[in-house]
């Protein structure tokens, strides 16, 4: 018999083998990266809203406290989305006829609510309670980021389970004194761990990693 | 691959966010959904407003403030206004105003067959989601029954009628009211000679006032009463004995000996919840005393109460009045008629009973059954009188029901009037007489003679179909009204939500009849009570009444009564025209009709929760059957076959029999019940509905075809023929023997007195099973539960409550047949002793929360694990559905979603869901969690106040509903907690502990208190 | 080294014994760059051409050890380090439960090493090889046995080597062009 | 020297009918693959198999889209046909590895003409088995949660669960069998490459042969690797069914919770495996006229192995019954009584008949060499072993600890559909293999010829 294959097939076959391996690795890591990327997690992706409400302006410039609008954050699992009325409390005097605020005024006239785009969304089977986190000294900014620097709201963290676990396993790394919970400027001290351990004791913070802590 | 949302999104887990709890997560989203707008409808300014602008407390209060004024205004605006905004006063244990994500609780009452039971309703953002008992209400004491739990499903039932129909065509309220007015005009001329109003039992003072008002306007009009579930014999009996229709009340806590003449007072009584509590309180052995009351039951069918009796005498219904006479004679009631001899066995039994009664004069109670003829009631009164019980254990008050009448007679009269065309205008308020009334009368047929009739009801049912007009009724959770409890205590009923389907209350209809079509029921009720209360502080009183859930001191005060001599009535035979032409061949038997334990007379036929609830003793679901004793079955050559799929935990093929009474026939499956009296059969009503809705239509068979007005509850002779056909019945537990396993441990108080440890000591697991592993230390909370088998009466309240609290799905008969029902807690029923009169045990079985949980060990993905508090967590969203855990669960308490059982489509059911519990999707395992959502809420609340959770602060749904407090939950690390103390009682034992599962749920053994004279020899 | 005109000389035999004999003599004659081809493994042939031990067993052993340790550590890490959680009251490190997976992984990795190890050592895949240029070599996978002395061998000298092959009983000697 | 097949006299039976040379064998076997003409019976058998595969695909689609409830599973019997079939198929798989690996280590020459398709059978059986754990999941699309991988949930499999052991055992088993099988194929692929005349086959077989040229040094390493793989596969094959038996032995269900399960499952596996080899070999040798290679000697040996493992299984049954009585455990006792006289009793007695009684016929020497007798017995054992798994899985579950939860289980049309579907898949794959690859290891047959010559001289 003559040769079936050209000498080059040797190289080709080896290249295919090792190439295949490399390709596999690339694909897997690629998928993992995509999964962690803003494309999936929406981290840092500013969402458009019916009214271009700027936390940067209201929190950063005007210095309005979180709780003025998110009234139930200390009492309830749900922080509360302010009713149109809350907006109108000020905007009947301030910018009473700015076109930008027309949707708000319309909603107030018609009683039809403004349809905000949800930014922080957890799957239905995750039960998160704002009030207890706030009570135990987890700052708004810890999860929601520097809202006072967000013209439009975006998601600061992935909200993936392992992200939650980071804190639930080692709260001392993130906890802050209660008086600073609603502060945006608060900077974690250099000795956060020392402080953290102190607060963990003081606030009786447990490391809750049981499934039923969040899933029921 | 983030958090299990990917393909599952298509298959439910994702959708469930839309269904389950999204509602309060973002109100904007909520108000956005088209579906929700439909749901809330245009009928309700307040809620619409509340929802569209995330009602904050300022707005909430303004709404409340404005409501009264609004009521007036909108009243004037249109003849048929949407119900205006009205004030609601939240209950104490809730934040001062609505906080998004936090439930509110409101007090009202559920009217069941006319009588009220106080309830607290949990409301999430204006959506009632759960009904609990009102601890301060005399008829509830904080407990509920299955029907009450399921009533919230009825509220959201998509099959409820949504439109006014005239001769089947959709009409409007305006059209109806004008048509009504035309008729009424013509009636005015004749002083309402042709006007008839048909109601069920009425206890509502306001409704009574309205009726009287109407009868004043139309002096010749007539008010008839007919209740499918009751017969009002009690009042007739009282009339016999006292000359007045007194209400009879019992104080069972005072009674050492209770004799029930077919009285199913633990289940079928307006006071059943209270009676159950009082009855069990006297049997709670691990409560210091080792004394207990003793219950003698004389009945024909095997009732729930009978299954809890210390001694049962099962005799044919026709024999009961006779036996009552004999008994009466023995307890020295003057009886003229001489007593026929009775069998030596009965003689012995009766002898012991009489001795017991004599020994407990003034501390005993004779309770006649609701469905026993008046004479039995009268005799019972006489006996109580003779035994000196009156004023001690038995009390009499004025009747709670307004104008008590013999329903049979009242209805007969109505039909006669229809026949004679005397009733031209017929207004039917609630009820479903076209179905519930005996077929012999052909009520439907006669209706055509009247020239105007209207039916007000929740559903467009059999009666609506034959009436000229059908108008949708408002559900009790949508209504302003008032109702009296068994002892007369009044509750002002307040709506939790404005009518979803634009229903009206009976008040509004009667107001229209009285010529005030525009009056809303809030006004009517409010004004009535303003009229009653002359004091200037009415508003405060009104507020308190709403807030507390009842009007303090409105209970009727006991009357001291004098019984007539028995000789005056004791001979009057109960009317029982044995018309059935006693045929010898085929064998003719006596027949007993009883309301179904779950769906009563069919009024709850479309309630999936109740249909799927295993009936207390038979454990049947979705069907009724012809119940009979084993002996009778053998005599008729009837048998059964265990199905090949499902089997004893699902499918039983029962022989179908043909029943004939007075030439009217129907067919139904025969079901053999140990302990049923021989030579008689029991048939439960409420089935065979033709227009119940998509759930309840065409289930079982209709016994009303056979009934006559004379034999409403007991028939003399019914022919029962075997047909040869077989019918698959869905039975969740057919195997009633313990196979020598120590599942329910039982003994007698006698044994307990001798040696309190007698049950534990005979057990194998005295030596604790060893383990190689160190085992876990639970240093925080350690949740545990203790279930008192001795206190469990098997009423199913816990099962229904669990289902309601945990968003349990309804799987349907086909799936139950396959053994796939989804109840997280079940009540196992075991028999012991001879089949004609067995001992019965009821054992609630939830998840045992084993410390060494076998299920966790075998789960490949860690979907079920142990929490720091020692809970056996079930993580639905992690579950891949290998079902290995269920195989390895010795208690078989795990339930699996073989299909997409939870209804993610029907919009109207979504607001019903408990937002704190995940709605399970297809392919995941689920099980009892000790209501972990309540645990977590309590823990968070405690943490925020920097304290520990108090004992009793957490009540799982089952414990909360239990009428007898048989279930106690708590922290077993706390030596002071009730659960810990119960677990240290000598009667405390664990289920299958020899497997070293170390269950956190343990049981208290059952103790019976038999009469030695009957027991031995 | 310089490109040679031919790859080597190939002699054909009709029985394993003949080939074995020939191989021995060739080796004895000082040829080192030789290879023998047979349709089935012939005992002692490799030794005959001076190939004594193989590294395959060592590779497999390494694979086995990696699988064993890696397997157990994986489970230990999951159960004790990464997310320790109470499963049915068992200790985090319930090592008896970890034995089966450890064992399976040992076998798995070892087998993979064995398979790919032998391919790598044999420099396979190598679809093209000079010996295939010989027309009759296709019988090497049927019933013929071949001995090839490669041109790179120190003692290789076309004429003499051809004669040598004929002497040792070659049924036919062919040039293998490279 | 060669005795007639008909006359008895055990070892006198040849492993290879005389008169074969390297060439004749090579041509005979490779011709089956390289021939242009596909025999009619091939089309028929493959056709049947493929039709059933379509049934399988339909059932799987329905199961995934509607729900696992289409199976008859319920509470308390949450595992049904799916697991029964899984264990059955895995068991069948075992014969292949056993023949190729263990007999190799034991230097049993008679393995050589049957090991190739026995190994193929293993692969296909395991492939069929692998389907079941997947489709009987409530949410099959999350099957990957059973493997450890870097997930954003931060949650990993629970390694205490026998099901995870299963995942690793079965996947390892499949991989190793595949490697073993392919390694064995390489020289034969080279043979086919050299025999093939048309271009495509030459190219494909050439690629697969990876340029194998039978170099002495290659052979040397090759044999070493082959031996080592055999050495690894042997404990593996034992471990796999042990792990499968753990699925039951580790649980506390009466009738599952038993220490005898591992040995008795492994024996049962080999038992059913050999039964399946016979079921396949007997028709094939006839259809392809391979009586010369797969001789009565082979059949006889396999029959004897069946008999031996069959006896072990019998001992297993005996022990279960004895322990149920001896332990005095209430639940165990009831379980055994229920197994024998309960609603499923008839199954138990049929399996005793098929697995224990009928195979006793193999004691009779004459029957050991009667292909059709062996075939019938093999079929009986196949059925019996399926029933055994049914009795273990279903009958143990349907009445366990709580009488209140007792129920009955019966398969639905989907249960049966998937079962016959996998049988179809098995047949289809097998015939594809027969058509495309040498079903008998050619180079090992050459060795055999060589040795036989050595012996006969």
CSV table of N, CA, C and O in Angstrom, one decimal, chain A residues 35 72 74-78 81-83 85 89 111 113-116 118 121-127 129 131-132 135-136 159-160 178 204 206-213 215-216, chain B residues 1-3 5 13 16-17 21 24-26 28-29 31-32 52 54 56-58 99-102 865 867-868 873 875-877 915-918 932-933 936 940 943-944 946-947:
chain,number,residue,atom,x,y,z
A,35,UNK,N,-20.4,34.7,33.0
A,35,UNK,CA,-21.3,34.5,34.1
A,35,UNK,C,-21.1,35.6,35.2
A,35,UNK,O,-22.0,36.0,35.9
A,72,UNK,N,-39.8,52.0,55.2
A,72,UNK,CA,-40.0,50.8,56.0
A,72,UNK,C,-38.7,50.0,56.2
A,72,UNK,O,-38.7,48.9,56.7
A,74,UNK,N,-36.3,50.1,58.2
A,74,UNK,CA,-36.0,49.6,59.6
A,74,UNK,C,-37.0,48.7,60.2
A,74,UNK,O,-36.7,48.1,61.2
A,75,UNK,N,-38.2,48.7,59.6
A,75,UNK,CA,-39.2,47.9,60.3
A,75,UNK,C,-39.5,46.6,59.5
A,75,UNK,O,-40.0,45.6,60.1
A,76,UNK,N,-39.3,46.6,58.2
A,76,UNK,CA,-39.9,45.6,57.4
A,76,UNK,C,-38.8,44.9,56.6
A,76,UNK,O,-37.7,45.4,56.4
A,77,UNK,N,-39.1,43.8,56.0
A,77,UNK,CA,-38.2,43.1,55.1
A,77,UNK,C,-38.0,44.0,53.9
A,77,UNK,O,-37.0,44.0,53.3
A,78,UNK,N,-39.0,44.7,53.5
A,78,UNK,CA,-39.1,45.5,52.3
A,78,UNK,C,-38.7,46.9,52.6
A,78,UNK,O,-39.4,47.5,53.5
A,81,UNK,N,-40.7,51.4,48.4
A,81,UNK,CA,-40.5,52.3,47.3
A,81,UNK,C,-41.4,53.5,47.6
A,81,UNK,O,-42.6,53.3,47.8
A,82,UNK,N,-40.9,54.7,47.5
A,82,UNK,CA,-41.7,55.9,47.9
A,82,UNK,C,-42.9,56.0,47.0
A,82,UNK,O,-42.8,55.9,45.8
A,83,UNK,N,-44.1,56.3,47.5
A,83,UNK,CA,-45.2,56.6,46.7
A,83,UNK,C,-45.0,58.0,46.0
A,83,UNK,O,-44.2,58.8,46.5
A,85,UNK,N,-46.7,60.5,46.2
A,85,UNK,CA,-46.9,61.5,47.1
A,85,UNK,C,-45.6,62.0,47.7
A,85,UNK,O,-45.4,63.2,47.8
A,89,UNK,N,-44.3,65.9,47.8
A,89,UNK,CA,-44.1,66.7,49.0
A,89,UNK,C,-43.2,67.8,48.7
A,89,UNK,O,-43.4,69.0,49.1
A,111,UNK,N,-53.5,59.0,39.6
A,111,UNK,CA,-53.5,57.9,40.6
A,111,UNK,C,-52.9,56.6,40.0
A,111,UNK,O,-52.9,55.5,40.6
A,113,UNK,N,-49.6,54.6,39.1
A,113,UNK,CA,-48.3,54.7,39.7
A,113,UNK,C,-47.2,54.7,38.6
A,113,UNK,O,-47.4,54.3,37.5
A,114,UNK,N,-46.1,55.3,39.0
A,114,UNK,CA,-44.9,55.3,38.1
A,114,UNK,C,-44.4,53.9,38.1
A,114,UNK,O,-44.3,53.2,39.1
A,115,UNK,N,-44.0,53.4,36.9
A,115,UNK,CA,-43.4,52.1,36.8
A,115,UNK,C,-41.9,52.1,36.8
A,115,UNK,O,-41.3,52.3,35.7
A,116,UNK,N,-41.3,52.1,37.9
A,116,UNK,CA,-39.9,52.1,38.0
A,116,UNK,C,-39.3,50.8,37.5
A,116,UNK,O,-40.0,49.7,37.6
A,118,UNK,N,-36.9,47.8,38.1
A,118,UNK,CA,-36.3,47.2,39.3
A,118,UNK,C,-34.8,47.0,39.1
A,118,UNK,O,-34.4,46.6,38.0
A,121,UNK,N,-32.9,42.8,42.3
A,121,UNK,CA,-34.0,41.8,42.2
A,121,UNK,C,-33.4,40.5,42.7
A,121,UNK,O,-32.4,40.0,42.1
A,122,UNK,N,-34.1,39.9,43.6
A,122,UNK,CA,-33.7,38.6,44.1
A,122,UNK,C,-34.7,37.5,43.6
A,122,UNK,O,-35.8,37.9,43.4
A,123,UNK,N,-34.2,36.3,43.3
A,123,UNK,CA,-35.1,35.3,42.9
A,123,UNK,C,-36.2,35.1,44.0
A,123,UNK,O,-36.0,35.4,45.1
A,124,UNK,N,-37.4,34.6,43.6
A,124,UNK,CA,-38.5,34.5,44.4
A,124,UNK,C,-38.3,33.6,45.7
A,124,UNK,O,-39.0,33.8,46.7
A,125,UNK,N,-37.3,32.7,45.6
A,125,UNK,CA,-37.1,31.8,46.7
A,125,UNK,C,-36.1,32.3,47.7
A,125,UNK,O,-35.7,31.5,48.6
A,126,UNK,N,-35.6,33.5,47.6
A,126,UNK,CA,-34.7,34.1,48.5
A,126,UNK,C,-35.4,35.1,49.4
A,126,UNK,O,-36.1,36.0,48.8
A,127,UNK,N,-35.3,35.0,50.7
A,127,UNK,CA,-36.1,35.8,51.6
A,127,UNK,C,-35.1,36.7,52.3
A,127,UNK,O,-34.4,36.3,53.2
A,129,UNK,N,-34.3,40.2,54.4
A,129,UNK,CA,-35.0,41.2,55.3
A,129,UNK,C,-34.1,42.4,55.5
A,129,UNK,O,-33.0,42.3,56.2
A,131,UNK,N,-34.7,45.0,57.4
A,131,UNK,CA,-34.6,45.6,58.8
A,131,UNK,C,-33.5,45.0,59.7
A,131,UNK,O,-32.8,45.7,60.3
A,132,UNK,N,-33.4,43.7,59.6
A,132,UNK,CA,-32.5,43.0,60.5
A,132,UNK,C,-31.0,43.4,60.1
A,132,UNK,O,-30.2,43.6,60.9
A,135,UNK,N,-30.4,46.7,61.3
A,135,UNK,CA,-30.3,46.7,62.8
A,135,UNK,C,-28.9,46.2,63.2
A,135,UNK,O,-28.4,46.6,64.2
A,136,UNK,N,-28.4,45.2,62.4
A,136,UNK,CA,-27.1,44.6,62.9
A,136,UNK,C,-25.9,45.3,62.4
A,136,UNK,O,-24.8,44.8,62.4
A,159,UNK,N,-25.2,40.0,43.7
A,159,UNK,CA,-26.3,39.4,44.4
A,159,UNK,C,-26.3,37.9,44.3
A,159,UNK,O,-27.3,37.2,44.5
A,160,UNK,N,-25.2,37.3,43.8
A,160,UNK,CA,-25.1,35.9,43.8
A,160,UNK,C,-25.0,35.3,45.2
A,160,UNK,O,-24.6,36.0,46.1
A,178,UNK,N,-23.7,51.1,64.2
A,178,UNK,CA,-25.0,51.4,63.8
A,178,UNK,C,-25.2,52.8,63.3
A,178,UNK,O,-25.9,53.1,62.4
A,204,UNK,N,-24.4,41.1,68.9
A,204,UNK,CA,-24.8,39.7,68.9
A,204,UNK,C,-25.1,39.2,67.5
A,204,UNK,O,-26.2,38.7,67.2
A,206,UNK,N,-24.8,36.7,64.6
A,206,UNK,CA,-24.4,35.3,64.4
A,206,UNK,C,-24.0,35.1,63.0
A,206,UNK,O,-24.3,35.8,62.1
A,207,UNK,N,-23.2,34.0,62.8
A,207,UNK,CA,-22.8,33.6,61.4
A,207,UNK,C,-23.9,32.7,60.9
A,207,UNK,O,-23.8,31.5,61.0
A,208,UNK,N,-24.9,33.2,60.3
A,208,UNK,CA,-26.1,32.4,59.8
A,208,UNK,C,-25.8,31.9,58.4
A,208,UNK,O,-25.9,32.6,57.4
A,209,UNK,N,-25.4,30.6,58.4
A,209,UNK,CA,-25.2,30.0,57.1
A,209,UNK,C,-26.2,28.8,56.9
A,209,UNK,O,-26.1,28.0,56.0
A,210,UNK,N,-27.2,28.7,57.8
A,210,UNK,CA,-28.2,27.6,57.6
A,210,UNK,C,-29.0,28.0,56.3
A,210,UNK,O,-29.3,29.2,56.0
A,211,UNK,N,-29.5,26.9,55.7
A,211,UNK,CA,-30.2,27.2,54.4
A,211,UNK,C,-31.5,28.0,54.7
A,211,UNK,O,-31.8,28.9,54.0
A,212,UNK,N,-32.2,27.6,55.8
A,212,UNK,CA,-33.5,28.3,56.1
A,212,UNK,C,-33.3,29.7,56.5
A,212,UNK,O,-34.3,30.4,56.7
A,213,UNK,N,-32.1,30.2,56.7
A,213,UNK,CA,-31.9,31.6,57.0
A,213,UNK,C,-32.5,32.4,55.8
A,213,UNK,O,-33.1,33.5,56.0
A,215,UNK,N,-33.8,30.7,52.6
A,215,UNK,CA,-34.7,29.9,51.8
A,215,UNK,C,-35.8,29.2,52.6
A,215,UNK,O,-35.4,28.5,53.6
A,216,UNK,N,-37.0,29.4,52.2
A,216,UNK,CA,-38.1,28.7,52.9
A,216,UNK,C,-39.1,28.2,51.9
A,216,UNK,O,-39.4,28.9,51.0
B,1,UNK,N,-26.2,29.5,35.1
B,1,UNK,CA,-25.9,28.7,36.2
B,1,UNK,C,-25.8,29.5,37.5
B,1,UNK,O,-25.2,29.1,38.5
B,2,UNK,N,-26.4,30.7,37.5
B,2,UNK,CA,-26.2,31.5,38.7
B,2,UNK,C,-26.9,31.0,39.9
B,2,UNK,O,-26.3,30.3,40.7
B,3,UNK,N,-28.2,31.1,40.0
B,3,UNK,CA,-28.8,30.6,41.2
B,3,UNK,C,-30.0,29.7,40.8
B,3,UNK,O,-31.2,30.0,41.3
B,5,UNK,N,-31.8,29.6,38.4
B,5,UNK,CA,-32.9,30.3,37.8
B,5,UNK,C,-33.1,29.9,36.3
B,5,UNK,O,-34.1,30.2,35.7
B,13,UNK,N,-40.1,27.8,39.1
B,13,UNK,CA,-39.4,28.5,40.2
B,13,UNK,C,-39.4,30.0,39.8
B,13,UNK,O,-39.6,30.8,40.7
B,16,UNK,N,-42.9,31.6,40.1
B,16,UNK,CA,-43.4,31.7,41.4
B,16,UNK,C,-43.2,33.0,42.0
B,16,UNK,O,-44.0,33.5,42.8
B,17,UNK,N,-42.1,33.6,41.6
B,17,UNK,CA,-41.9,35.0,42.1
B,17,UNK,C,-43.1,35.8,41.6
B,17,UNK,O,-43.6,36.6,42.4
B,21,UNK,N,-44.6,35.8,46.1
B,21,UNK,CA,-44.4,36.9,47.0
B,21,UNK,C,-44.0,38.2,46.4
B,21,UNK,O,-43.9,39.2,47.1
B,24,UNK,N,-45.7,42.1,47.4
B,24,UNK,CA,-45.3,43.2,48.2
B,24,UNK,C,-43.9,43.7,48.0
B,24,UNK,O,-43.5,44.7,48.5
B,25,UNK,N,-43.2,42.9,47.2
B,25,UNK,CA,-41.8,43.3,47.0
B,25,UNK,C,-41.7,44.7,46.4
B,25,UNK,O,-41.0,45.6,46.8
B,26,UNK,N,-42.5,44.9,45.3
B,26,UNK,CA,-42.6,46.2,44.8
B,26,UNK,C,-44.0,46.5,44.4
B,26,UNK,O,-44.6,45.9,43.5
B,28,UNK,N,-45.2,48.9,42.9
B,28,UNK,CA,-45.4,49.4,41.5
B,28,UNK,C,-45.6,48.2,40.6
B,28,UNK,O,-46.6,48.1,39.9
B,29,UNK,N,-44.7,47.3,40.7
B,29,UNK,CA,-44.8,46.1,39.9
B,29,UNK,C,-46.2,45.5,40.1
B,29,UNK,O,-46.9,45.2,39.1
B,31,UNK,N,-49.1,46.8,41.2
B,31,UNK,CA,-50.2,47.6,40.6
B,31,UNK,C,-50.1,47.5,39.1
B,31,UNK,O,-51.1,47.6,38.3
B,32,UNK,N,-48.9,47.3,38.6
B,32,UNK,CA,-48.7,47.2,37.1
B,32,UNK,C,-49.4,46.1,36.5
B,32,UNK,O,-50.0,46.2,35.4
B,52,UNK,N,-52.4,51.6,44.2
B,52,UNK,CA,-51.6,52.2,43.1
B,52,UNK,C,-50.7,53.3,43.7
B,52,UNK,O,-49.6,53.5,43.2
B,54,UNK,N,-48.5,53.4,46.6
B,54,UNK,CA,-48.1,52.6,47.8
B,54,UNK,C,-48.5,53.3,49.1
B,54,UNK,O,-47.9,54.1,49.6
B,56,UNK,N,-49.0,54.9,52.1
B,56,UNK,CA,-48.2,55.1,53.3
B,56,UNK,C,-49.1,55.5,54.4
B,56,UNK,O,-50.3,55.7,54.2
B,57,UNK,N,-48.5,55.6,55.6
B,57,UNK,CA,-49.5,55.7,56.7
B,57,UNK,C,-50.3,57.0,56.7
B,57,UNK,O,-51.5,56.9,56.9
B,58,UNK,N,-49.8,58.1,56.2
B,58,UNK,CA,-50.6,59.3,56.2
B,58,UNK,C,-51.8,59.0,55.4
B,58,UNK,O,-53.0,59.1,55.8
B,99,UNK,N,-47.3,48.8,57.0
B,99,UNK,CA,-45.9,48.9,56.6
B,99,UNK,C,-45.7,47.9,55.5
B,99,UNK,O,-46.1,46.7,55.7
B,100,UNK,N,-45.3,48.3,54.3
B,100,UNK,CA,-45.1,47.4,53.2
B,100,UNK,C,-44.3,46.2,53.7
B,100,UNK,O,-43.3,46.3,54.3
B,101,UNK,N,-44.8,45.0,53.4
B,101,UNK,CA,-44.1,43.8,53.7
B,101,UNK,C,-44.5,43.2,55.1
B,101,UNK,O,-44.0,42.2,55.5
B,102,UNK,N,-45.3,44.0,55.8
B,102,UNK,CA,-45.7,43.5,57.1
B,102,UNK,C,-47.2,43.2,57.1
B,102,UNK,O,-48.0,44.1,56.6
B,865,UNK,N,-30.9,19.9,54.7
B,865,UNK,CA,-29.7,20.0,55.6
B,865,UNK,C,-30.3,20.4,57.0
B,865,UNK,O,-31.4,20.7,57.1
B,867,UNK,N,-30.3,23.0,60.2
B,867,UNK,CA,-30.0,24.4,60.5
B,867,UNK,C,-29.4,24.5,61.9
B,867,UNK,O,-29.4,23.5,62.7
B,868,UNK,N,-28.9,25.6,62.2
B,868,UNK,CA,-28.2,25.8,63.5
B,868,UNK,C,-29.2,25.5,64.7
B,868,UNK,O,-28.8,25.1,65.8
B,873,UNK,N,-34.0,21.5,57.4
B,873,UNK,CA,-34.4,22.5,56.3
B,873,UNK,C,-34.6,21.7,55.0
B,873,UNK,O,-34.0,20.8,54.7
B,875,UNK,N,-34.6,22.9,51.0
B,875,UNK,CA,-34.4,24.0,50.1
B,875,UNK,C,-34.9,23.6,48.8
B,875,UNK,O,-34.3,22.9,48.0
B,876,UNK,N,-36.1,24.1,48.5
B,876,UNK,CA,-36.8,23.7,47.2
B,876,UNK,C,-35.9,24.1,46.0
B,876,UNK,O,-35.8,23.3,45.1
B,877,UNK,N,-35.3,25.2,46.0
B,877,UNK,CA,-34.6,25.7,44.8
B,877,UNK,C,-33.3,24.9,44.6
B,877,UNK,O,-32.7,25.0,43.5
B,915,UNK,N,-47.1,35.2,51.2
B,915,UNK,CA,-45.9,35.8,50.6
B,915,UNK,C,-44.6,35.3,51.2
B,915,UNK,O,-43.5,35.5,50.6
B,916,UNK,N,-44.7,34.7,52.4
B,916,UNK,CA,-43.4,34.4,53.1
B,916,UNK,C,-43.0,32.9,52.9
B,916,UNK,O,-42.1,32.4,53.5
B,917,UNK,N,-43.8,32.2,52.0
B,917,UNK,CA,-43.5,30.8,51.7
B,917,UNK,C,-43.4,30.6,50.2
B,917,UNK,O,-44.2,31.0,49.5
B,918,UNK,N,-42.3,30.0,49.8
B,918,UNK,CA,-42.1,29.8,48.4
B,918,UNK,C,-43.2,28.9,47.9
B,918,UNK,O,-43.6,27.9,48.5
B,932,UNK,N,-41.1,27.5,59.3
B,932,UNK,CA,-39.9,28.2,59.5
B,932,UNK,C,-40.0,29.7,59.2
B,932,UNK,O,-39.3,30.6,59.8
B,933,UNK,N,-41.0,30.1,58.4
B,933,UNK,CA,-41.2,31.5,58.1
B,933,UNK,C,-41.6,32.2,59.4
B,933,UNK,O,-41.1,33.4,59.7
B,936,UNK,N,-38.5,32.4,61.7
B,936,UNK,CA,-37.6,33.5,61.3
B,936,UNK,C,-38.1,34.9,61.6
B,936,UNK,O,-37.4,35.7,62.1
B,940,UNK,N,-36.2,37.4,64.1
B,940,UNK,CA,-35.8,38.8,63.6
B,940,UNK,C,-36.4,39.8,64.6
B,940,UNK,O,-35.7,40.7,65.1
B,943,UNK,N,-34.5,39.7,67.7
B,943,UNK,CA,-33.1,40.3,67.6
B,943,UNK,C,-33.2,41.8,67.6
B,943,UNK,O,-32.3,42.5,68.2
B,944,UNK,N,-34.2,42.3,66.9
B,944,UNK,CA,-34.3,43.8,66.8
B,944,UNK,C,-34.5,44.4,68.2
B,944,UNK,O,-34.2,45.5,68.4
B,946,UNK,N,-33.3,43.0,70.8
B,946,UNK,CA,-32.1,42.5,71.6
B,946,UNK,C,-32.6,41.6,72.7
B,946,UNK,O,-32.2,41.8,73.9
B,947,UNK,N,-33.5,40.7,72.4
B,947,UNK,CA,-34.0,39.7,73.4
B,947,UNK,C,-34.0,38.4,72.8
B,947,UNK,O,-33.8,38.2,71.6
